[in-house]
Each structure stands twice: as structure tokens, then as C-alpha cells.
Short mmCIF file of C-alpha atoms and ligand atoms in Angstrom, two decimals:
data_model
loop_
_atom_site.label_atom_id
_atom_site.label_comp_id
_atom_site.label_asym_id
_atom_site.label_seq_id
_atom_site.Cartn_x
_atom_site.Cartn_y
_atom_site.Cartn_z
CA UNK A 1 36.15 77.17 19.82
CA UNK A 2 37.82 76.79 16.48
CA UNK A 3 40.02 73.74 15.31
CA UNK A 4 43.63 74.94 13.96
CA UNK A 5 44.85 73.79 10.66
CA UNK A 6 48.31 73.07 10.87
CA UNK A 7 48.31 71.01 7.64
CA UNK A 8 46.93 69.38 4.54
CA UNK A 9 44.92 66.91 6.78
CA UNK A 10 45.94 67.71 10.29
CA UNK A 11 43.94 70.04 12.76
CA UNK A 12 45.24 70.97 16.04
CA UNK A 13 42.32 70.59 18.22
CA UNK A 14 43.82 70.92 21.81
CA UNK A 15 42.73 73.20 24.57
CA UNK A 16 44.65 76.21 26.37
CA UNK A 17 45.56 76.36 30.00
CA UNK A 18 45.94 79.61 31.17
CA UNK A 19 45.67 79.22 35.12
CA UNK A 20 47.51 76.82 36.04
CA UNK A 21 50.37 77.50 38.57
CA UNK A 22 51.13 74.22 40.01
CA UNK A 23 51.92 71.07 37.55
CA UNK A 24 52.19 68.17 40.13
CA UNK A 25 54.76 70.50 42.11
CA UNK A 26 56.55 72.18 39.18
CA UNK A 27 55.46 76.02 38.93
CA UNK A 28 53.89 77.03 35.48
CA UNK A 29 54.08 80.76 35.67
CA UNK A 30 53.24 81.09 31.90
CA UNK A 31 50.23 78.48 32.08
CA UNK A 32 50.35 75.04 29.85
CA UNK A 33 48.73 73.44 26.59
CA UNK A 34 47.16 70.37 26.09
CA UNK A 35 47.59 69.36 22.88
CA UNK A 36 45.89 67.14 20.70
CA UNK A 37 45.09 66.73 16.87
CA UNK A 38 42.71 65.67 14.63
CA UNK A 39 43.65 63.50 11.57
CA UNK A 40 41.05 64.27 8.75
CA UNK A 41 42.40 60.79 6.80
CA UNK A 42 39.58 58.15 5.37
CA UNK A 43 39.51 56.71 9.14
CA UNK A 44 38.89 60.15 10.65
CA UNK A 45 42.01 59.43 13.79
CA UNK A 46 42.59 61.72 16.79
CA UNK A 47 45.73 61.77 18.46
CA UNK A 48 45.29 62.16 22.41
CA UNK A 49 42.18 63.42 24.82
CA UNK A 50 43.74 66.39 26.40
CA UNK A 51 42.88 67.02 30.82
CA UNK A 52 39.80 65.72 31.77
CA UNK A 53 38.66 69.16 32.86
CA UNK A 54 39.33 70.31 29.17
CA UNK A 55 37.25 67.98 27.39
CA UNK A 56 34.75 70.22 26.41
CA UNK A 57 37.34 72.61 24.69
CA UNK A 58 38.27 70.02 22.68
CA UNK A 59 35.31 68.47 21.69
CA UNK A 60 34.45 72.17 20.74
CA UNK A 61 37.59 72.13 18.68
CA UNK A 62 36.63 68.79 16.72
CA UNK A 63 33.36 69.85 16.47
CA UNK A 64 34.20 72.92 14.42
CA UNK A 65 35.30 70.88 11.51
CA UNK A 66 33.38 66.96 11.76
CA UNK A 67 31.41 65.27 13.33
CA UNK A 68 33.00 63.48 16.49
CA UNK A 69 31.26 60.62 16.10
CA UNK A 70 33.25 60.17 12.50
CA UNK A 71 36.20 59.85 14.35
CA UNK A 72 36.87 55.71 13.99
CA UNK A 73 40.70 55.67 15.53
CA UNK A 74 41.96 56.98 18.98
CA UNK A 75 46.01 57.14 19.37
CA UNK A 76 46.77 57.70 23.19
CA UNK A 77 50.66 58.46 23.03
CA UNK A 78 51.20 58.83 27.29
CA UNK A 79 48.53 57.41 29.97
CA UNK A 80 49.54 60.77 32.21
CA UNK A 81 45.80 62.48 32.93
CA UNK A 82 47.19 65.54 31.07
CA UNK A 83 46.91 63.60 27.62
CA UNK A 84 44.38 60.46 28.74
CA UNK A 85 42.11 62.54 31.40
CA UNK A 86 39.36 62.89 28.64
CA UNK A 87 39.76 59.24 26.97
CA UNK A 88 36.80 57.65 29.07
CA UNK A 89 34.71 60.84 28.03
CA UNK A 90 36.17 60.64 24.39
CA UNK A 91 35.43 56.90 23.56
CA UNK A 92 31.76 56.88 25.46
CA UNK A 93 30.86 60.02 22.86
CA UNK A 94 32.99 58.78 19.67
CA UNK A 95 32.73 55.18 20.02
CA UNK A 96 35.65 54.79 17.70
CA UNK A 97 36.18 51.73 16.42
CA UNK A 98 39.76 51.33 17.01
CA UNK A 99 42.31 52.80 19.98
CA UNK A 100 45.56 52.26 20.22
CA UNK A 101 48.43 52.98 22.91
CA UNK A 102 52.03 51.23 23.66
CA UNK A 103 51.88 48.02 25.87
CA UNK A 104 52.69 50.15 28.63
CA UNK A 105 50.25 52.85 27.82
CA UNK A 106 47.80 50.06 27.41
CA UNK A 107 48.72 48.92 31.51
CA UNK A 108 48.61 51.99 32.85
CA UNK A 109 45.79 53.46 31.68
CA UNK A 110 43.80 50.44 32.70
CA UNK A 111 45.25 50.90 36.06
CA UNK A 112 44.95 54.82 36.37
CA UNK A 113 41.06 54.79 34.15
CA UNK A 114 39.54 51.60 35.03
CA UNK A 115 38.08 51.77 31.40
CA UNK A 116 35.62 49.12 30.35
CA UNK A 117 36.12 49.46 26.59
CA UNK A 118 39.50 47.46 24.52
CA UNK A 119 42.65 49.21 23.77
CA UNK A 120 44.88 47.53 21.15
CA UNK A 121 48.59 47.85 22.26
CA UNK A 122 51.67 48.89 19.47
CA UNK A 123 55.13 48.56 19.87
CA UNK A 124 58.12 50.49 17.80
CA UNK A 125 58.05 49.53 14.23
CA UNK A 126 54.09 48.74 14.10
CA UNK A 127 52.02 50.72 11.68
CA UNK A 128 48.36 51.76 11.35
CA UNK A 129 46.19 52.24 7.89
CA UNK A 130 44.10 55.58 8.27
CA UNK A 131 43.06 55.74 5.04
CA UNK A 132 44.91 57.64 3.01
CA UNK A 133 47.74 57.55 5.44
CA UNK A 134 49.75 55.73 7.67
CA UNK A 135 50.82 56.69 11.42
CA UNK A 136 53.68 54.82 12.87
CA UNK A 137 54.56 54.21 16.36
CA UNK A 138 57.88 54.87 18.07
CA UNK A 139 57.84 53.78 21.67
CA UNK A 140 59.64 55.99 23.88
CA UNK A 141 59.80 54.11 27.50
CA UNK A 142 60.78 57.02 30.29
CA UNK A 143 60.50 59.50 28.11
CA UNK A 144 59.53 60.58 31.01
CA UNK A 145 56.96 57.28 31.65
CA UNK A 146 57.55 53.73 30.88
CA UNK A 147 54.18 54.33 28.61
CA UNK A 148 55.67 57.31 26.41
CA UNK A 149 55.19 57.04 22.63
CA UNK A 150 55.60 59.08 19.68
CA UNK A 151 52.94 58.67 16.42
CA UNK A 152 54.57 59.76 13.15
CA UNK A 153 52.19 60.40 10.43
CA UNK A 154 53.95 59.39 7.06
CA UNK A 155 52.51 61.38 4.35
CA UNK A 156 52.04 64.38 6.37
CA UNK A 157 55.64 64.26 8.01
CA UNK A 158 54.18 65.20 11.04
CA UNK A 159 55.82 63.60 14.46
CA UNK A 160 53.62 63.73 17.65
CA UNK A 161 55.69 63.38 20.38
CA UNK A 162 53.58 63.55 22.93
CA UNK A 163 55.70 65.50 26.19
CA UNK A 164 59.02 65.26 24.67
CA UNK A 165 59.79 68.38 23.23
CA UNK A 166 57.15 70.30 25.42
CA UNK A 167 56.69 73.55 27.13
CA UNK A 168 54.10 74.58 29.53
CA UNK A 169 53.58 77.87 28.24
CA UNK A 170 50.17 79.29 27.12
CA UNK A 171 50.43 80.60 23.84
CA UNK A 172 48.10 81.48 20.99
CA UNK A 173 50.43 81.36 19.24
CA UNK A 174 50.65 77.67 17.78
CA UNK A 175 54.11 77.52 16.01
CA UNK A 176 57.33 78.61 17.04
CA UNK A 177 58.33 81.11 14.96
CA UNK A 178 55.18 83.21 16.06
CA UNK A 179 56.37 82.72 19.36
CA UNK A 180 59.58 85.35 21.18
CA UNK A 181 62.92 83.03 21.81
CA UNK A 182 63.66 85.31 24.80
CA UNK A 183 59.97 83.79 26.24
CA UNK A 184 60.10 80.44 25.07
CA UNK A 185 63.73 79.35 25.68
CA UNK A 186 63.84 79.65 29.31
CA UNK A 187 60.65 77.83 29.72
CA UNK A 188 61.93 74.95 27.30
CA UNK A 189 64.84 74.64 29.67
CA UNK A 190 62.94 74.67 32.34
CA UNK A 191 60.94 71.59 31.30
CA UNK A 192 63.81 69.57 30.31
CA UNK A 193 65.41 70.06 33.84
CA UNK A 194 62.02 68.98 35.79
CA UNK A 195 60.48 66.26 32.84
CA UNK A 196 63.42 65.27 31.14
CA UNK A 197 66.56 65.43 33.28
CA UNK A 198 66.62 62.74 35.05
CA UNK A 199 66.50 60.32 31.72
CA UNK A 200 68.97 62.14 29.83
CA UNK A 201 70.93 59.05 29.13
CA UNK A 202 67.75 57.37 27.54
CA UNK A 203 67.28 60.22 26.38
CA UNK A 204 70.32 60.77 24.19
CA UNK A 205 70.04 56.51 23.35
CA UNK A 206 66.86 56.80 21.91
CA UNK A 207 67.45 60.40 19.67
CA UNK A 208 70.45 58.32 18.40
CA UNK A 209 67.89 55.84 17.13
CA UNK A 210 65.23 58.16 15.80
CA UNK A 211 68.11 59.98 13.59
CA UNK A 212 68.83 55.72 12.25
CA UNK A 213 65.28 55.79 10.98
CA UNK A 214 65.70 58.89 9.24
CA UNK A 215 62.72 60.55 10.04
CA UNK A 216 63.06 64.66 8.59
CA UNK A 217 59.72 65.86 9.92
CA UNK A 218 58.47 68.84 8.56
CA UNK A 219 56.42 69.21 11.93
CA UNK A 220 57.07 68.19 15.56
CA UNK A 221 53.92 68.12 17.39
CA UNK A 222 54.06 68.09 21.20
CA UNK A 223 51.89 67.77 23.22
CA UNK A 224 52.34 70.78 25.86
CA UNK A 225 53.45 74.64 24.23
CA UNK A 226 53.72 74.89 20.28
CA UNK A 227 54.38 72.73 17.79
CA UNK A 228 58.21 73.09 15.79
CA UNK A 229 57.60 73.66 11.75
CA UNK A 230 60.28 76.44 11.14
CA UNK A 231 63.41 74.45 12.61
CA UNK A 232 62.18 70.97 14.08
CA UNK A 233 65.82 70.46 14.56
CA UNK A 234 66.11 73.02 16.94
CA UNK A 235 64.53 71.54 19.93
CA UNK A 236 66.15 68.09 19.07
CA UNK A 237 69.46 69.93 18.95
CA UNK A 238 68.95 71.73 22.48
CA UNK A 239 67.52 67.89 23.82
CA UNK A 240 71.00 66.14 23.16
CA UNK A 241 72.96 69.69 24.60
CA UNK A 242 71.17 69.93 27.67
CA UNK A 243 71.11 65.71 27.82
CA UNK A 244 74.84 65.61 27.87
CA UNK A 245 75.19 67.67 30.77
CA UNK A 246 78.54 69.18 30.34
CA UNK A 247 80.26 70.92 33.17
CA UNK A 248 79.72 74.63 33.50
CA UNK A 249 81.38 77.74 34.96
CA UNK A 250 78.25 78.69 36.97
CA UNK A 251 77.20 77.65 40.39
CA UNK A 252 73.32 77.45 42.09
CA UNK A 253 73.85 78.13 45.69
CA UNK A 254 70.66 76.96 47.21
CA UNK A 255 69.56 77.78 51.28
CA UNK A 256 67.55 78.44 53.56
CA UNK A 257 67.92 81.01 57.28
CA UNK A 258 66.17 80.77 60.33
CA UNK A 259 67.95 84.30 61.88
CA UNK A 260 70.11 84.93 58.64
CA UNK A 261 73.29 83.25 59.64
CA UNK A 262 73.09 80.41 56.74
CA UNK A 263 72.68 83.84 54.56
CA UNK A 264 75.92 85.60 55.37
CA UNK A 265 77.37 82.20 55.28
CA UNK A 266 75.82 81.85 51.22
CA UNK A 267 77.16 85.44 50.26
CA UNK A 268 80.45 84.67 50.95
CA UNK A 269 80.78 81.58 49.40
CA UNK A 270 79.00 83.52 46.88
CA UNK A 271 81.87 85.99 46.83
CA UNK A 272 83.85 82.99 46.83
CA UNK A 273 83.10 81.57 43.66
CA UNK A 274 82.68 85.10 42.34
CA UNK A 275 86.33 85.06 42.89
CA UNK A 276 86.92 82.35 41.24
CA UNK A 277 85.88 83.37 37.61
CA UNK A 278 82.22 81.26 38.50
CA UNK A 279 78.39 82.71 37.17
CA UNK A 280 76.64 82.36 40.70
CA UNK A 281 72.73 82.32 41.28
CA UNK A 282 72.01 82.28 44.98
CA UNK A 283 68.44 81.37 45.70
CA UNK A 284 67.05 81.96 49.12
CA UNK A 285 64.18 78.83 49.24
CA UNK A 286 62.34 81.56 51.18
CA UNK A 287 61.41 83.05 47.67
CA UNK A 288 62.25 80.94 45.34
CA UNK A 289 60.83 77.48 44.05
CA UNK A 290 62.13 74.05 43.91
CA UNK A 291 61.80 74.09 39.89
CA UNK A 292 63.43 77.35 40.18
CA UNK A 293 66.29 75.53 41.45
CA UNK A 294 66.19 72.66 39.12
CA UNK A 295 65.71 75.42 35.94
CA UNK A 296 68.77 77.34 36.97
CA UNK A 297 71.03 73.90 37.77
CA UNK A 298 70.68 72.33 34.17
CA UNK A 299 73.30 74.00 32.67
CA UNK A 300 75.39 74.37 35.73
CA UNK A 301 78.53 72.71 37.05
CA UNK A 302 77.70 72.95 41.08
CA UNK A 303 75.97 72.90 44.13
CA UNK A 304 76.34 74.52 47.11
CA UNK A 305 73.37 73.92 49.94
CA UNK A 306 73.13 76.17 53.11
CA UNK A 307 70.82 74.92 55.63
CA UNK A 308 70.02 76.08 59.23
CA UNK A 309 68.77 73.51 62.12
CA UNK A 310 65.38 73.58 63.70
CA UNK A 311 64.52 70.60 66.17
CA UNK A 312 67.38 68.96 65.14
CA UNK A 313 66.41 68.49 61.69
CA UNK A 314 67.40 70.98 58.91
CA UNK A 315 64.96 73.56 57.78
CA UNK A 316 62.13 72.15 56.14
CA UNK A 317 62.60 74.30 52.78
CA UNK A 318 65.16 72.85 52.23
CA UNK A 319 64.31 69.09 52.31
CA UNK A 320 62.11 69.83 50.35
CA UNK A 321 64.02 70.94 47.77
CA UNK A 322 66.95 68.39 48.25
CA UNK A 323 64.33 65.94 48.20
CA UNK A 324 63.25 67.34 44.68
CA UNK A 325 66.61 67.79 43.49
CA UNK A 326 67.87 64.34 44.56
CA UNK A 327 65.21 61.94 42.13
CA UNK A 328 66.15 64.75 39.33
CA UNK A 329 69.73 62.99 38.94
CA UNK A 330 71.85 66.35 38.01
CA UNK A 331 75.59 64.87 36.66
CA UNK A 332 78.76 66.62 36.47
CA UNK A 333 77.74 68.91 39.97
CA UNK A 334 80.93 69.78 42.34
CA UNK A 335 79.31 70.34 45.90
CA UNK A 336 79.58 72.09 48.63
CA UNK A 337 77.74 72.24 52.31
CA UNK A 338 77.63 75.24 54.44
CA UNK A 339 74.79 75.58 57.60
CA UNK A 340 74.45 76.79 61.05
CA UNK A 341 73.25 75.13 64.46
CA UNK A 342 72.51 75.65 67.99
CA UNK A 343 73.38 72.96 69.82
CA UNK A 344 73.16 69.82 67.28
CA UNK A 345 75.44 70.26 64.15
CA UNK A 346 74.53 66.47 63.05
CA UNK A 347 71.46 67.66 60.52
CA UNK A 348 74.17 70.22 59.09
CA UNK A 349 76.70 67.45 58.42
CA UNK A 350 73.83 65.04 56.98
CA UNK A 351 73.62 67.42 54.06
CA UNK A 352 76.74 66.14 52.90
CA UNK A 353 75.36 62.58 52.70
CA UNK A 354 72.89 63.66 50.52
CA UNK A 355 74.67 65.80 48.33
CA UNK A 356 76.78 62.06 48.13
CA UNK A 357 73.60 60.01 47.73
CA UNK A 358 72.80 62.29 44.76
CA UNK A 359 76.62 61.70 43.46
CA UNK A 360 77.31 65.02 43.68
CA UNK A 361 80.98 65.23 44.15
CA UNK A 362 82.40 67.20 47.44
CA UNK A 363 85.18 70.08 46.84
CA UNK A 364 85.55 70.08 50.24
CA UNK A 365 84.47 69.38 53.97
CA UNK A 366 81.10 70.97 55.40
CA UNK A 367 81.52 74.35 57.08
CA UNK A 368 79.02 75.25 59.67
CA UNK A 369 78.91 78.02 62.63
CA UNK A 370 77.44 77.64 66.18
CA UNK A 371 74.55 80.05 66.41
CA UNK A 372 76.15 82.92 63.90
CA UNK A 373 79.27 82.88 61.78
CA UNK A 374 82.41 84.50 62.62
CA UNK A 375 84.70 86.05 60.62
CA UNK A 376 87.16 83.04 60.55
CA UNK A 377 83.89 80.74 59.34
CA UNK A 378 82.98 83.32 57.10
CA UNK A 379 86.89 83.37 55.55
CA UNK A 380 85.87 79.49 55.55
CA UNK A 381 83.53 79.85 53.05
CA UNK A 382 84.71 82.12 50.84
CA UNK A 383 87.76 79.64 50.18
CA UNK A 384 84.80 77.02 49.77
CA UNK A 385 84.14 79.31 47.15
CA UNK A 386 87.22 79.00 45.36
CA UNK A 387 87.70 75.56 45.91
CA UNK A 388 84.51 74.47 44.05
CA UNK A 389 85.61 77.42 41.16
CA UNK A 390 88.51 75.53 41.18
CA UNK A 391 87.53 72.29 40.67
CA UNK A 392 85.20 73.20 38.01
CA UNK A 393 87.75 74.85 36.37
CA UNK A 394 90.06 71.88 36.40
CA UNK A 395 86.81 70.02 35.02
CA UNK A 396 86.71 72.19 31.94
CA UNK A 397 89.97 72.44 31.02
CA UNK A 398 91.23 69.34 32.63
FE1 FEO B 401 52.16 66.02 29.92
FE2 FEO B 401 53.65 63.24 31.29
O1 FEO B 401 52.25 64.40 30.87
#
């Protein structure tokens, strides 16, 4: 295991995940990084400990170029076990002198590591000699945790920024113009809908400040994916797009069937908003996955949910995924509710109160069918169909 120069004094010294499938309910097809990076100043300083259960890759890493036990600082930018995981193992075989993490950081990884050793807590605006060079901290509460924090090494012009900016894609290929756009683009997206979404306002409120302190980085360094040298901007300029959330002429329609009535019910509301001059994606939630759903809603402008009822709750699939989608926040969605029953429509209606709860705003009532559809509930939802087009459109070009 080799350590990666990715500048004068900076060695990326992370580890490769290539299995994983499953990130705490989000599906990584492509795999994930764990980044960290070694900072070969006068006070030798690593930024971040990578998964516990990587560790040994990147003490390999480190040990390809110095002697760990050289290593005097230890920046943890996020207390998350993807990035702090290998701290306890780190400090017992570096004993650093020094490590450092937000106030937050400093709380929670107390709480989540029980450590015995002393971590020094920095806020935004508080620097740290290295020798040779100077890393300051920017905090960056719920970005996605209250903990977040970027490092910016000054010299270097190198900004580690921990998740923000992320991808979980396994790559070899450390920078992004080694990597294809057509690979990496919808996998950026999809992180931003399941990380990021839900704090897009913080989001935008705290790239607004970062641009005050005029910080032109030659490289940003996340932590998950590759690291941005050929057009930083790039990513920063796709954070504040996808962060404002503007309306969109394309519509997720998300169910579930029991004996395929919700289905027929889904194509023509499908057909609908075909209709209506809408981009539709129907997912069945018998194939698809709930950060499927949340990928393919970030840059749309609605909603439609199709559930059938099963001991007079709706099908489980699909809680699940309106649980998911609910704590994700989506703005700017125009709804709609279709579903069938048996005896007990209540479940079907309920939908509508949480496509409410999650302030998504109705185009119209819900339409539902006793046991299958007929053609006059069918006719139903294609006009749903158009309705939400509609309103969308009238969004848009108000
Ligand atoms: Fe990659 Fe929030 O941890």
C-alpha cells in the first residue's frame, strides 16, 4: 500500500472501499473512499483516521513514506465512524502530541469513542502552526452533523472538507479529471440528495461565507470519492444549483402493488403528466431503492405516491420510503396521491397527510379504487396527471 502525492507536502493516504453496498441505508453501487491525508510539514499532521475496519490500509499508506510515530498533530474534521472509526487505533500507535476537532466534534466523539486521551477543540477562525505551514479551521455545523469541519491548509491551498463535496464511488483514480463525468455526476447527485439535501439552506448560508473569506483553493479534498484540482469550482457550483432547489418539469412517481392495481393506477398518471409536457420516472419500490428515489427527486418538481393497503396499513415499501423521503426535506414538490383498498380506504387517504407533513403541496384530491381501478378512476388519474404538469408549469413560468 502506497501513499499518493497529491502535492508539494501533502500525501493522500486513505483507503478504498470496494464492497460496500449499504451506507447506513443509502445504496453504494460503485463502492466508497475513505479519505485521509498526510501533511509532511515540520509537525508531521494527519488529517482524519478513515473506518475502523480500514485502519490497516492506512497505516500501510503512512507507512510508505514516515514513520507514524513522527506524526505529532491529528485533525479529526467529522466524529462519523467513517472518518473517526480508526482515531482510538491511530492515537494509541502515533501518540501525537496534539489532536484537534470542532467543539462539537470534540462532544461527539467522546460520546460515540469513549476515548481516554485529550482532544483540543477549534472553532471558525482558529489556526494551527505545523511547521512550515498553517491549517485553518472552518466549522461547518450540519454539514451534514453538528460536528462537520473543514481544515484549509494555507500554503498548500489545499481545503479538506471532510463529506461535503463527496462521492461514494471507488475510484483509483484520485482526481477528477482522471475520472468519466458520465460516472461521476450521477453519483455526486446522488450524495447531495441523501447527505446534503436536507441542509440545503445552511448549506447555501455557509458557501456564501466561505466565498467572503476568499479562499481560491487549488485543491478540494473530500473525504469520500476524489479530490477536485482541475475545476474546484465545479462541485461548489453544482452545491449552490442543486441547494436552491428550483422547480422542474420532471415528476418521480413512486409506488408500490399488492395485485397490480396501484400499477395501472401509476401508468396513467404517468401518461398523465406525459401529457402534460412533464419528464416522468416511475419507480416500482418493488425494484427500486429508497436512495433511488431520493437521487431521481433532487432535481425534480413533484411527487406522486401510489400505495396499496394490507391490514389496514399501506404497503410496507412504501413507508419505508416515505419515511426516508420525509426527514430528506425535498422543497418546491407539487404532489399527488393515488392507491387502492379492499375494504379500508383510510391508509390510502393518510398518504396525503404525509405528503402535507413533508410540505409537499397537493395539485389535487387523493384518487383511490376499491379492489381494481376502473376506467372512470383510471380517466381520474390521468387528469391527476395534468393537473400536477400544470401546476408545475405555472411554477416555472408563473
Ligand atoms: Fe462520511 Fe458523515 O461521514
Amino acid at each position: 500500500m502506497q501513499a499518493v502525492k497529491i502535492s508539494d507536502k501533502v500525501y493522500w493516504v486513505g483507503a478504498i472501499d470496494w464492497n460496500i453496498r449499504d451506507f447506513h441505508g443509502y445504496s453504494t453501487p460503485q463502492g466508497t473512499t475513505y479519505n485521509a491525508f498526510l501533511i509532511l510539514s515540520e509537525k508531521p499532521t494527519l488529517i482524519d483516521t478513515v473506518k475502523k475496519e480500514f485502519y490497516p490500509e492506512m497505516m500501510a499508506r503512512i507507512k510508505s513514506v514516515m514513520d507514524p510515530k513522527k506524526i505529532e498533530i491529528i485533525v479529526s474534521n467529522h466524529a462519523e465512524l467513517d472518518h473517526s472509526g480508526g482515531l482510538p487505533q491511530a492515537v494509541s500507535e502515533i501518540q501525537p502530541k496534539e489532536i484537534y476537532a470542532s467543539d462539537m466534534g470534540v462532544k461527539n466523539i467522546l460520546a460515540q469513542l469513549h476515548p481516554s486521551f485529550e482532544i483540543k477543540p477549534v472553532k471558525t477562525g482558529d489556526k494551527i502552526d505545523i511547521g512550515g505551514d498553517t491549517i485553518s479551521f472552518i466549522e461547518a455545523r450540519m454539514l451534514h452533523w453538528p460536528d462537520s469541519m473543514f481544515s484549509y491548509l494555507e500554503k498548500e491551498n489545499i481545503l479538506f472538507s471532510n463529506d461535503v463535496f463527496g462521492m461514494h464511488l471507488a475510484t483509483s483514480k484520485l482526481f477528477d479529471d482522471e475520472n468519466d463525468e458520465h460516472i461521476w455526476l450521477p453519483e455526486a447527485e446522488k450524495y447531495y440528495a441523501n447527505i446534503v439535501l436536507p441542509y440545503s439552506d445552511i448549506a447555501l448560508r455557509f458557501l456564501a461565507n466561505v466565498k467572503k473569506m476568499n479562499l481560491t483553493p487549488k485543491i478540494i479534498a473530500p473525504d469520500h470519492g476524489f479530490l477536485w484540482r482541475k475545476e474546484p469550482a465545479r462541485i461548489v457550483n453544482l452545491y449552490e444549483k442543486w441547494a436552491a432547489q428550483a422547480p422542474q418539469k420532471k415528476v418521480v412517481v413512486v409506488y408500490d402493488t399488492m395485485w397490480g392495481s396501484t400499477q395501472k393506477m401509476a401508468e396513467y398518471v404517468t401518461e398523465g403528466l406525459r401529457q402534460g409536457g412533464m419528464e416522468v420516472k416511475q419507480m416500482s419500490m418493488h425494484g427500486c431503492h429508497r436512495s433511488e428515489v431520493a437521487h431521481e427527486l433532487l432535481n425534480a418538481g413533484g411527487l406522486v405516491i401510489g400505495a396499496p393497503v394490507i391490514n389496514s396499513e399501506i404497503f410496507p415499501s412504501m413507508a419505508d420510503v416515505l419515511c426516508y423521503l420525509k426527514g430528506l426535506k425535498k422543497k418546491n414538490l407539487v404532489g399527488g396521491v393515488i392507491g387502492s383498498y379492499g375494504w379500508n380506504p383510510a391508509p390510502v387517504n393518510a398518504l396525503a397527510e404525509w405528503l402535507k407533513a413533508a410540505q409537499v403541496e397537493l395539485a389535487a384530491p387523493v384518487v383511490s379504487a376499491k379492489f381494481s381501478p376502473t376506467p372512470q378512476v383510471l380517466e381520474s388519474c390521468r387528469q391527476l396527471g395534468l393537473t400536477i404538469a400544470q401546476k408545475i408549469t405555472e411554477k416555472i413560468n408563473p
